[in-house]
Structure formats: structure tokens, C-alpha cells
Tab-separated table of C-alpha atoms and ligand atoms in Angstrom:
chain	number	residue	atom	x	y	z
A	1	UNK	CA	114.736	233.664	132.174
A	2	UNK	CA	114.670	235.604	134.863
A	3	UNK	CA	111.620	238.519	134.696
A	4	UNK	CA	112.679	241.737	135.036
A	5	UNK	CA	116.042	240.946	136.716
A	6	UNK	CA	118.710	241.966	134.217
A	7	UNK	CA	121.041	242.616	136.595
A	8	UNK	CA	120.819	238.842	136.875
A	9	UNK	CA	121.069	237.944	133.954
A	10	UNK	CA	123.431	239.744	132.470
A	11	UNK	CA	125.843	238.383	135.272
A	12	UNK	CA	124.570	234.556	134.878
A	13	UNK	CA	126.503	232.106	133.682
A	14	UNK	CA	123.193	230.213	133.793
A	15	UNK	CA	123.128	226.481	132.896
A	16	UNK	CA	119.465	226.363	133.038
A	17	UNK	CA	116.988	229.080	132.388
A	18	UNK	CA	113.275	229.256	134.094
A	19	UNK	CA	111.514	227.613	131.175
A	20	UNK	CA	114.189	224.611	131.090
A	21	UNK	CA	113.783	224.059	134.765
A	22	UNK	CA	110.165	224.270	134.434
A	23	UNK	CA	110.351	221.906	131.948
A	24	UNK	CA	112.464	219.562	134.079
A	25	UNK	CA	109.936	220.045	136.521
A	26	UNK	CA	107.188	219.046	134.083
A	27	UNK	CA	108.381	215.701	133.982
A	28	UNK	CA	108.253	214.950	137.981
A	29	UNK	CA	105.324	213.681	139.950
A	30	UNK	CA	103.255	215.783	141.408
A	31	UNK	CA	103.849	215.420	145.414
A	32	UNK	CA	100.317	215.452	147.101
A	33	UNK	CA	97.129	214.321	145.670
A	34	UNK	CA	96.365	217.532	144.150
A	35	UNK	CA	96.398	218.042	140.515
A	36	UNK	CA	97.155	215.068	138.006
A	37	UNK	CA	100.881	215.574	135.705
A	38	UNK	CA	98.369	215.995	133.222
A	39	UNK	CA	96.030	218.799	134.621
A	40	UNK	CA	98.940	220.950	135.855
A	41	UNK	CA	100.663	221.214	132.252
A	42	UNK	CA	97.207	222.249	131.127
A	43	UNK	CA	96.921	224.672	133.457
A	44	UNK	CA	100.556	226.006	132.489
A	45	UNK	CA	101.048	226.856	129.083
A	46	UNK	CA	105.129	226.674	129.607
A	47	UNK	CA	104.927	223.424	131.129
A	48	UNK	CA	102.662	222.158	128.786
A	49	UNK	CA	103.800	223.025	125.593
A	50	UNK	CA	107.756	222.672	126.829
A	51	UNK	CA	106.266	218.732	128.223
A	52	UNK	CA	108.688	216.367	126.554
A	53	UNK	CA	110.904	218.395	124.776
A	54	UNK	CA	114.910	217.453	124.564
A	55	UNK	CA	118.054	219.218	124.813
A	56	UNK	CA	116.498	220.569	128.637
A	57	UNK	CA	119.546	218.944	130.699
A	58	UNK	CA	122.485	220.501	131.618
A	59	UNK	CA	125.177	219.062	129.437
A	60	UNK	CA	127.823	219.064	132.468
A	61	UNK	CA	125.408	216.908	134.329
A	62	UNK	CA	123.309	214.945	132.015
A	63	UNK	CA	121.232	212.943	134.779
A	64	UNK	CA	120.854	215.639	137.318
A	65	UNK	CA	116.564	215.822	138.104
A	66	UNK	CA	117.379	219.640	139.449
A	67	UNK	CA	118.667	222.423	137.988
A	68	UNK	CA	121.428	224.950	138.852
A	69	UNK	CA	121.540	228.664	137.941
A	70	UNK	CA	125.107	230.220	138.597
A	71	UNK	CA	125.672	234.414	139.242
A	72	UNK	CA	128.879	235.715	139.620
A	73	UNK	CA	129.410	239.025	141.661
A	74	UNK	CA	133.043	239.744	141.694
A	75	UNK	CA	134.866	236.925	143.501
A	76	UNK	CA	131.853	235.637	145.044
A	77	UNK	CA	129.490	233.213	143.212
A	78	UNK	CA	126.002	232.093	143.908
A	79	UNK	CA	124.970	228.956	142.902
A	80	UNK	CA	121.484	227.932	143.441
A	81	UNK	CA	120.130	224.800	143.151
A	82	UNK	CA	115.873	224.435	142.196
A	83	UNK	CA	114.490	221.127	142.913
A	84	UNK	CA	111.963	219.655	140.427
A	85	UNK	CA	108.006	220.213	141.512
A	86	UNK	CA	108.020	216.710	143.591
A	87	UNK	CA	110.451	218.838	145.855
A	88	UNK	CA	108.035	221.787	146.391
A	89	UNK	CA	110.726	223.559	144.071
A	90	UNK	CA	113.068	224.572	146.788
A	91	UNK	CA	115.827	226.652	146.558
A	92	UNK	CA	119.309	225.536	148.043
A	93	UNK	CA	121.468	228.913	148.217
A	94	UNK	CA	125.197	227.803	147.664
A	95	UNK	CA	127.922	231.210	148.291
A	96	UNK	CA	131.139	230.282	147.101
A	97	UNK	CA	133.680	232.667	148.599
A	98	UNK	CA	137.781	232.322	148.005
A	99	UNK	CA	138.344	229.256	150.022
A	100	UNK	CA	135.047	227.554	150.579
A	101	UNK	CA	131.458	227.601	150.388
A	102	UNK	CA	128.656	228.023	152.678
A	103	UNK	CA	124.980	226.218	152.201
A	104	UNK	CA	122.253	227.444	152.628
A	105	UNK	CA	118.893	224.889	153.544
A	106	UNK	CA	118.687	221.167	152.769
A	107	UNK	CA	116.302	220.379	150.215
A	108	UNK	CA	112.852	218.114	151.115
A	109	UNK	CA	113.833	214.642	149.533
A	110	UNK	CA	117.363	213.321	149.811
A	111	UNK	CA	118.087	212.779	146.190
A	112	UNK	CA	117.670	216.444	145.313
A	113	UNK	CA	119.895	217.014	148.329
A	114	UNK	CA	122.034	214.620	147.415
A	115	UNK	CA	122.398	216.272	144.165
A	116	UNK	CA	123.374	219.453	145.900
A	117	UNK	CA	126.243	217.659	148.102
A	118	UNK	CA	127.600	216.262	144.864
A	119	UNK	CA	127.661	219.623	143.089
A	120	UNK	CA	129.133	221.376	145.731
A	121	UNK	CA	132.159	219.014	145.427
A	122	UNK	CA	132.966	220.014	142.125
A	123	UNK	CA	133.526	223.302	143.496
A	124	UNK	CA	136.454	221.886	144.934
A	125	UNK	CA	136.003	223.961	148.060
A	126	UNK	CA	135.629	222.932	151.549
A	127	UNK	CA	132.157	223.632	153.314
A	128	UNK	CA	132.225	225.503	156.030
A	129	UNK	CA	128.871	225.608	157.281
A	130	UNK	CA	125.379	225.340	156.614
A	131	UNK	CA	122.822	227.579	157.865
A	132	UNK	CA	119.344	227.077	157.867
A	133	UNK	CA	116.220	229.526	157.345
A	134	UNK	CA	113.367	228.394	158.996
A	135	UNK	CA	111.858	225.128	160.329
A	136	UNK	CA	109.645	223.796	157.782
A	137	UNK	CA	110.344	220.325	156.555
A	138	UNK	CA	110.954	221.531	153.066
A	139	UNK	CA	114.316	223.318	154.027
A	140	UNK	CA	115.503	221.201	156.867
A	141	UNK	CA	114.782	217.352	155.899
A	142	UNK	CA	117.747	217.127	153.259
A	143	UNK	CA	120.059	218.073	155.641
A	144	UNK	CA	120.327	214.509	156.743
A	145	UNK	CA	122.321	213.640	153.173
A	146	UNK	CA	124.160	217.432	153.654
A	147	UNK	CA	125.651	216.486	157.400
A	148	UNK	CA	126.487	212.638	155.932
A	149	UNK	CA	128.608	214.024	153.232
A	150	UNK	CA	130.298	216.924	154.516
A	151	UNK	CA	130.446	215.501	158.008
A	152	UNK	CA	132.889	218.431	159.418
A	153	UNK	CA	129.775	221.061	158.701
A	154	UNK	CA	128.094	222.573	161.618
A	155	UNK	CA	124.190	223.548	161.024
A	156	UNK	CA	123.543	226.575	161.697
A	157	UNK	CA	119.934	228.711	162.533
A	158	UNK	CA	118.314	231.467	164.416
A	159	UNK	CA	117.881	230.639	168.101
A	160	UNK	CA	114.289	229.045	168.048
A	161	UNK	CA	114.747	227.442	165.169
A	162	UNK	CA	116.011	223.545	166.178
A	163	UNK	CA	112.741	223.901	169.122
A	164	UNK	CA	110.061	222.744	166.411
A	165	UNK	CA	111.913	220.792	164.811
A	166	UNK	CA	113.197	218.621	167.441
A	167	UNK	CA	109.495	218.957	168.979
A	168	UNK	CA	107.500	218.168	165.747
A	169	UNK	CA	110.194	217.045	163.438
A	170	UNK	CA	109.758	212.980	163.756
A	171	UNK	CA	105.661	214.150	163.179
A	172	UNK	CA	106.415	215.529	160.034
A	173	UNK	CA	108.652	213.069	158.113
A	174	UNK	CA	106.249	210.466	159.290
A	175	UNK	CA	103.188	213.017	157.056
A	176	UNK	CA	105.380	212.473	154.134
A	177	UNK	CA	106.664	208.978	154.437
A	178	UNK	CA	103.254	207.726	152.791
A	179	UNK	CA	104.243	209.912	149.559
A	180	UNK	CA	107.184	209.724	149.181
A	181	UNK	CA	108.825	206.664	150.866
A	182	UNK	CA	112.478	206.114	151.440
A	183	UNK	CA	113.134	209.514	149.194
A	184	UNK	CA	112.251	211.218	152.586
A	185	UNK	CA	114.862	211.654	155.516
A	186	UNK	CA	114.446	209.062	157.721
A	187	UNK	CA	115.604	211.043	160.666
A	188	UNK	CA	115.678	214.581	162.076
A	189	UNK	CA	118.651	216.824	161.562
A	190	UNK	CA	118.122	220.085	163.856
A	191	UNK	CA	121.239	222.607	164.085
A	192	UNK	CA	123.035	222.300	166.564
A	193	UNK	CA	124.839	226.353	166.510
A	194	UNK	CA	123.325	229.390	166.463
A	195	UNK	CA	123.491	232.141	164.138
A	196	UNK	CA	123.756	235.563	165.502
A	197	UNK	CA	121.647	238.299	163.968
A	198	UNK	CA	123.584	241.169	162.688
A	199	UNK	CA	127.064	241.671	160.446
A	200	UNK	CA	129.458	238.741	160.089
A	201	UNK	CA	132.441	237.839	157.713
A	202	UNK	CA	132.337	234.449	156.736
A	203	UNK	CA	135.133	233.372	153.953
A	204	UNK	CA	136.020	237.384	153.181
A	205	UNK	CA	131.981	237.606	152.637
A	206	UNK	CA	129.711	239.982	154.967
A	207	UNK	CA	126.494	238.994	155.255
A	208	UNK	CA	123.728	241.412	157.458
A	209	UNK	CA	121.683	238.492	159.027
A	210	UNK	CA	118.446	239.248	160.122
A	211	UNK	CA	115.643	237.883	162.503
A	212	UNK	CA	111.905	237.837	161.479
A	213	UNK	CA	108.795	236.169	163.142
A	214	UNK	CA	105.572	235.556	162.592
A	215	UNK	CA	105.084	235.559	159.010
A	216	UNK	CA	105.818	232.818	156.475
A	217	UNK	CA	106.847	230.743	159.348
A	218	UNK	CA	106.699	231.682	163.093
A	219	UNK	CA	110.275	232.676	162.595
A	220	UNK	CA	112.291	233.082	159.704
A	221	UNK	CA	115.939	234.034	158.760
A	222	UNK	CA	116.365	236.845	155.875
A	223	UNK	CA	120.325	237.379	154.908
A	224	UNK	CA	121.248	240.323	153.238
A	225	UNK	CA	124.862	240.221	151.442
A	226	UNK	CA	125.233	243.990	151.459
A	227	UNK	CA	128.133	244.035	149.127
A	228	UNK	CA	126.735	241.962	146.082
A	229	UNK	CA	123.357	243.859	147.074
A	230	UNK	CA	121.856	240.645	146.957
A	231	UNK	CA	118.590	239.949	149.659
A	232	UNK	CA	118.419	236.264	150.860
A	233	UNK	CA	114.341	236.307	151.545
A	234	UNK	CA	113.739	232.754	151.877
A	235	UNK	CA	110.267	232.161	152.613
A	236	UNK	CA	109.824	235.679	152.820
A	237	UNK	CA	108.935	236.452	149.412
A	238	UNK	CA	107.419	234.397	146.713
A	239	UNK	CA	107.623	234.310	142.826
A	240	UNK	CA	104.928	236.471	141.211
A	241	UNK	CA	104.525	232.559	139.262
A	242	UNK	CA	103.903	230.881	142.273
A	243	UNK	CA	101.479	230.470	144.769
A	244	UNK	CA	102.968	231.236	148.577
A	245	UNK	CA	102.824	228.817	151.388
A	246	UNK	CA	100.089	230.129	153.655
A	247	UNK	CA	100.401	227.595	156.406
A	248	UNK	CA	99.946	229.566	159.765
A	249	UNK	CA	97.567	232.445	160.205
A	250	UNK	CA	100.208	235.386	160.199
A	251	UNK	CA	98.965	237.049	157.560
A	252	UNK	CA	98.999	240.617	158.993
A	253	UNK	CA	102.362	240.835	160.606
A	254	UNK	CA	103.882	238.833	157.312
A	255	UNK	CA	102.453	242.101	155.291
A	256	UNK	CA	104.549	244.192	157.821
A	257	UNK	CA	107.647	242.210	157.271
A	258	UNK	CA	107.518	242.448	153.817
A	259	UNK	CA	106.987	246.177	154.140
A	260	UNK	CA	110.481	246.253	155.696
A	261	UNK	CA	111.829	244.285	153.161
A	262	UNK	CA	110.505	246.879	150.623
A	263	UNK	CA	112.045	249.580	153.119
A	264	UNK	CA	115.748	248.213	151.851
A	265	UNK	CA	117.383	250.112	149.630
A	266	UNK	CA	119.529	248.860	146.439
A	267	UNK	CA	118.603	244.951	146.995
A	268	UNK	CA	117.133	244.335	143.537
A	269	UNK	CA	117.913	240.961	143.423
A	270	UNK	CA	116.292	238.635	145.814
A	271	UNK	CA	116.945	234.700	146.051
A	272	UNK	CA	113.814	233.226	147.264
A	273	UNK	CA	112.952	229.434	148.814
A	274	UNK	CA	111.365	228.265	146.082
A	275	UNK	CA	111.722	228.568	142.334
A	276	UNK	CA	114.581	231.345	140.481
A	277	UNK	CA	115.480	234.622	142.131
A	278	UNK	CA	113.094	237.493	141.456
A	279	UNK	CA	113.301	240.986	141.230
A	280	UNK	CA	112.084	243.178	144.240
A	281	UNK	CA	108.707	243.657	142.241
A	282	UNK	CA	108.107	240.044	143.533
A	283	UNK	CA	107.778	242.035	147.260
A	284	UNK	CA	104.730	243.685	145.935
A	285	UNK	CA	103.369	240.858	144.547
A	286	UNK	CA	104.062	238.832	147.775
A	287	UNK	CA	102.350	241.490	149.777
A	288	UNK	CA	98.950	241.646	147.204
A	289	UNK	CA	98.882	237.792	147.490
A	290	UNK	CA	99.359	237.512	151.797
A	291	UNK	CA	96.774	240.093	151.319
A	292	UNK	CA	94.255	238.550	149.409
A	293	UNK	CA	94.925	234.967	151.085
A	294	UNK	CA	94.344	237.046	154.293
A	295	UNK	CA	90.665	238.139	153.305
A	296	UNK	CA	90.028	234.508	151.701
A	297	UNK	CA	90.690	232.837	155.584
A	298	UNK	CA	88.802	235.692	157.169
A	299	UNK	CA	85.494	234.598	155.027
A	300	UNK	CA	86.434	231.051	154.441
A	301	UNK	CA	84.917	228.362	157.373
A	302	UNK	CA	86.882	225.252	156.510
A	303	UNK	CA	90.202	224.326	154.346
A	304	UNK	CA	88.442	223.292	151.324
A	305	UNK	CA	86.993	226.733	150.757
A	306	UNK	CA	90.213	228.712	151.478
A	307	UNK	CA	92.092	226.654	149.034
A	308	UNK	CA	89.602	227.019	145.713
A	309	UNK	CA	89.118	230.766	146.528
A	310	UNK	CA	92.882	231.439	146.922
A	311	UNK	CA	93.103	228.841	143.305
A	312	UNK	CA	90.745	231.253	141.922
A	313	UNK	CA	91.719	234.359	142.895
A	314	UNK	CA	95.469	233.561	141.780
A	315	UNK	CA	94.416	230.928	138.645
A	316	UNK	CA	97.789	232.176	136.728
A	317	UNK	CA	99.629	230.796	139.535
A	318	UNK	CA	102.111	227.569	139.987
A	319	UNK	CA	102.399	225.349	142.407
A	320	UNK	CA	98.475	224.921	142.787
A	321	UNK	CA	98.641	222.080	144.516
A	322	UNK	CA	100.416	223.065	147.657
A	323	UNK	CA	97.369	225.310	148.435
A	324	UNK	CA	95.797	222.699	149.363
A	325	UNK	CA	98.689	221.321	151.175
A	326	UNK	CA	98.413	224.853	153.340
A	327	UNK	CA	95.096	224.804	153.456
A	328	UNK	CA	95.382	221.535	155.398
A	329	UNK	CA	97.762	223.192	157.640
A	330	UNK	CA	96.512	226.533	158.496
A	331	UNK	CA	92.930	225.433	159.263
A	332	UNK	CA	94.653	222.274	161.041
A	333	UNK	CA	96.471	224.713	163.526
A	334	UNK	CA	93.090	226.817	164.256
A	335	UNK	CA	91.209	224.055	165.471
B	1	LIG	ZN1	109.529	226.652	151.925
């Protein structure tokens, strides 16, 4: 299900709901040496008591590991594909206009991306570009499968997004090659066009694209689709079920970003990069957890620290492994 987001539902021609995909999820490994399969289904009732249960595949694609929740707004359909936990439960936005589609981010391990090229053919609809958010390795390392298979698709991002990623990119596969072996890309794919910030058409579709920095990431893309009323946060926002990535120390401008998210009027929906789209409540929630993490680094000397107060603090909370994962991160970058 979707909390609180009937506008959602109502419109969904979902093939999986949240507890199905969580229970997908449930049977994935775990991605860094966090908590054991074992210890996270404890710690989550749903995945716990959903563990093992049958009938949780989509019965159009009996094998597929992800899952794929379809809304239809008029003639223009968003499809979005959720990655099992191994994949850090990323989102990859599909809009499906008249004549073709347009992708949005690439999915951390190429069989989940992989998965996404081969459902976007069965749309039957050419792609004509894919634009990514932000840099992180999580939205931008599947793209190497995306480019393979639809080969005439330019990458699109936000000037200042290909820098890092071209800079630190070959870094960063090589920090996840020791977990997850050839399931990672084995080379960088950085966009090569750049998106302008502001109205465009794309396929009869206006999107409002928008430029944010230093919060989530030390730049960030948020698309708004001002005729579905539908907010494209990305990293942006975070499921009230989740914990958020807290990887660079931009806590206080993040909180004023979010703030001008809230400032939008009529967007109830929000997609987000990770896990099902959320109502705007999940702004709020976003802004009491940057908070919180906020004081936690203030008071907290190393990573280990940060990372059991912020597990504390938010013990209701998936995803507790990548806090440490963060953690690692955000206290790397302050040395
Ligand atoms: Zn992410």
C-alpha cells in the first residue's frame, strides 16, 4: 500500500503493493556487513512475518527480483521500478508519454537495471532519453546496462553532475566490487547532455525541472510534472519507513530545501529514490529526521557513534544498515 496516498492508489494499476515488494525484498542479501537476513526481518515485523510467503511475484513476470508499481494520470503513465534491499531499494522513474518513454536513473547493480531495460521494452515505445538525478553510485552505475540496450539514448543531468562522477566514479565501483562482484558496473557511464532547469515538453509532457545543492547530495535534480501534480524528489525526500542517506554534512541547507519543497502547492504525490512514492507528509518527516541526524553529528566524535544514535533515535526505521554505510561516508569526508 501506499500510506496516506489515495490519490495513488486509487489511480494504480499496481502489480505489486509495499508489503509484496517488501517481501521480495526480504528474500535478498543484505548489501554491506550490517545487519544479518535474519536480524533485519526481526527488526521488521512486515518483513518478518511476510519472510517466505508465496503468491508475492508478479504473475506477468514470474522471475523478476524487483517490483513495478504502475499510475496512470490521463495519457501519461508512471511506471516505477523498486529494486530489492541488495539494491539500496532504488527507484527507477519510467514516464510513458504517447510515443515513447523517458527514464529516469539507472539502478546500482546491473541485473535490477537490466530488469528495467527489459520492462521498458514491453512498453513498446522508443526511449528517448534518460536523465539522471544526482551523482551517487546508486542512481548512476546501472546506466551502463540502460546505454547498452537502448544505445540511441542520450544521458541526461544537471550541469555538475558528470564532474564527480567522471572524477570519483572508477573510486566508487571499485568500493563495491568486493560486495557485490560482477553484479556491479564495470565501468563509468557519466551523461554526456545537459538538462536545462526550468519548463520543457518532452513527448507532449511538461516537466518544471529544478536545480538544488547542497543537501542530499552536493547537487540534486527535483522534477516537478505540473500537470499530473506529481513532484519527482529523488533523494530529496525519504519514506517516513526508511532511514535517509546522510552521507555529506549538509544537513542545514537540506532542511531549507525541503522547506521549499513544502512551499509547493498541490504536489501530493511525490516519487522518491528509494522505496514507493509517498505522500507530502513524508516532507515533514524528511525534515524531523535531517534534523535529528543533524544534532546526532554535531555531538557524535566518530562514525560509529553517529550511526547507533541515528539507529536509535529512528529504531522503527528500514534500511538500518545503510546508516552505517553513511556514517562511513560523512565522517570519511570530514577528516
Ligand atoms: Zn540514492
Amino acid at each position: 500500500m501506499l500510506p496516506g496516498n489515495s490519490r495513488f492508489r486509487r489511480l494504480s494499476q499496481a502489480v505489486l503493493s509495499r508489503s509484496q515488494f517488501l517481501q521480495l525484498a526480504a528474500g535478498a542479501l543484505l548489501p554491506l556487513a550490517g545487519l544479518p537476513r535474519s536480524a533485519a526481518a526481526a527488526k521488521n515485523p512486515e518483513l518478518a512475518q511476510n519472510g517466505d510467503a508465496p503468491g508475492t511475484k508478479d504473475a506477468a513476470a514470474p522471475d523478476r527480483m524487483g517490483a513495478i508499481l504502475v499510475n496512470q494520470f490521463g495519457p501519461v503513465k508512471i511506471h516505477s521500478y523498486l529494486s530489492p534491499l541488495d539494491g539500496f531499494h532504488v527507484n527507477t522513474q519510467m514516464i510513458e508519454g504517447p510515443t515513447a518513454v523517458v527514464i529516469f536513473d539507472g539502478q546500482l547493480l546491473l541485473p535490477y537495471a537490466d530488469e528495467v531495460a527489459s520492462y521498458v521494452q514491453t512498453l513498446g515505445k522508443p526511449v528517448d532519453r534518460i536523465i539522471l538525478s544526482h551523482a551517487h553510485t546508486d542512481h548512476w552505475a546501472g546506466l551502463q546496462v540502460l546505454t547498452e540496450r537502448f544505445a540511441g539514448a542520450r544521458v541526461f543531468a544537471l550541469d555538475g553532475v558528470a564532474d564527480p562522477i567522471r572524477a570519483r566514479g572508477k573510486a566508487r565501483l571499485d568500493s563495491f566490487r568486493p560486495i557485490y562482484g560482477d553484479r556491479i558496473a564495470t565501468r563509468i557511464t557519466a551523461p554526456t547532455e545537459t538538462i536545462t532547469e526550468g519548463l520543457q515538453r518532452i513527448d507532449g509532457i511538461t516537466y518544471d525541472f529544478r536545480r538544488f545543492v547542497d543537501a542530499e547530495a552536493d547537487l540534486q535534480l527535483a522534477a516537478l510534472l505540473p500537470e499530473q501534480k506529481v513532484l519527482m524528489a529523488f533523494d530529496l525526500v525519504f519514506s517516513p519507513n526508511e532511514h535517509a542517506f546522510t552521507v555529506v554534512d549538509h544537513f542545514d541547507h537540506w532542511m531549507i530545501v525541503l522547506e521549499q519543497l513544502k512551499a509547493l502547492q498541490g504536489y501530493d504525490t511525490i516519487t522518491i529514490g528509494h522505496d514507493t512514492p509517498v505522500h507530502r507528509s513524508a516532507i515533514d518527516s524528511t525534515i524531523t529526521y535531517v534534523k535529528r541526524a543533524r544534532e546526532i553529528h554535531a555531538a557524535s566524535a566518530d562514525a560509529k557513534t553517529y550511526s547507533e544514535s541515528l539507529k536509535a533515535a529512528f529504531p522503527d526505521r528500514q534500511l538500518a544498515s545503510m546508516v552505517d554505510f553513511s556514517a562511513k561516508l560523512l565522517y570519511a569526508a570530514r577528516r
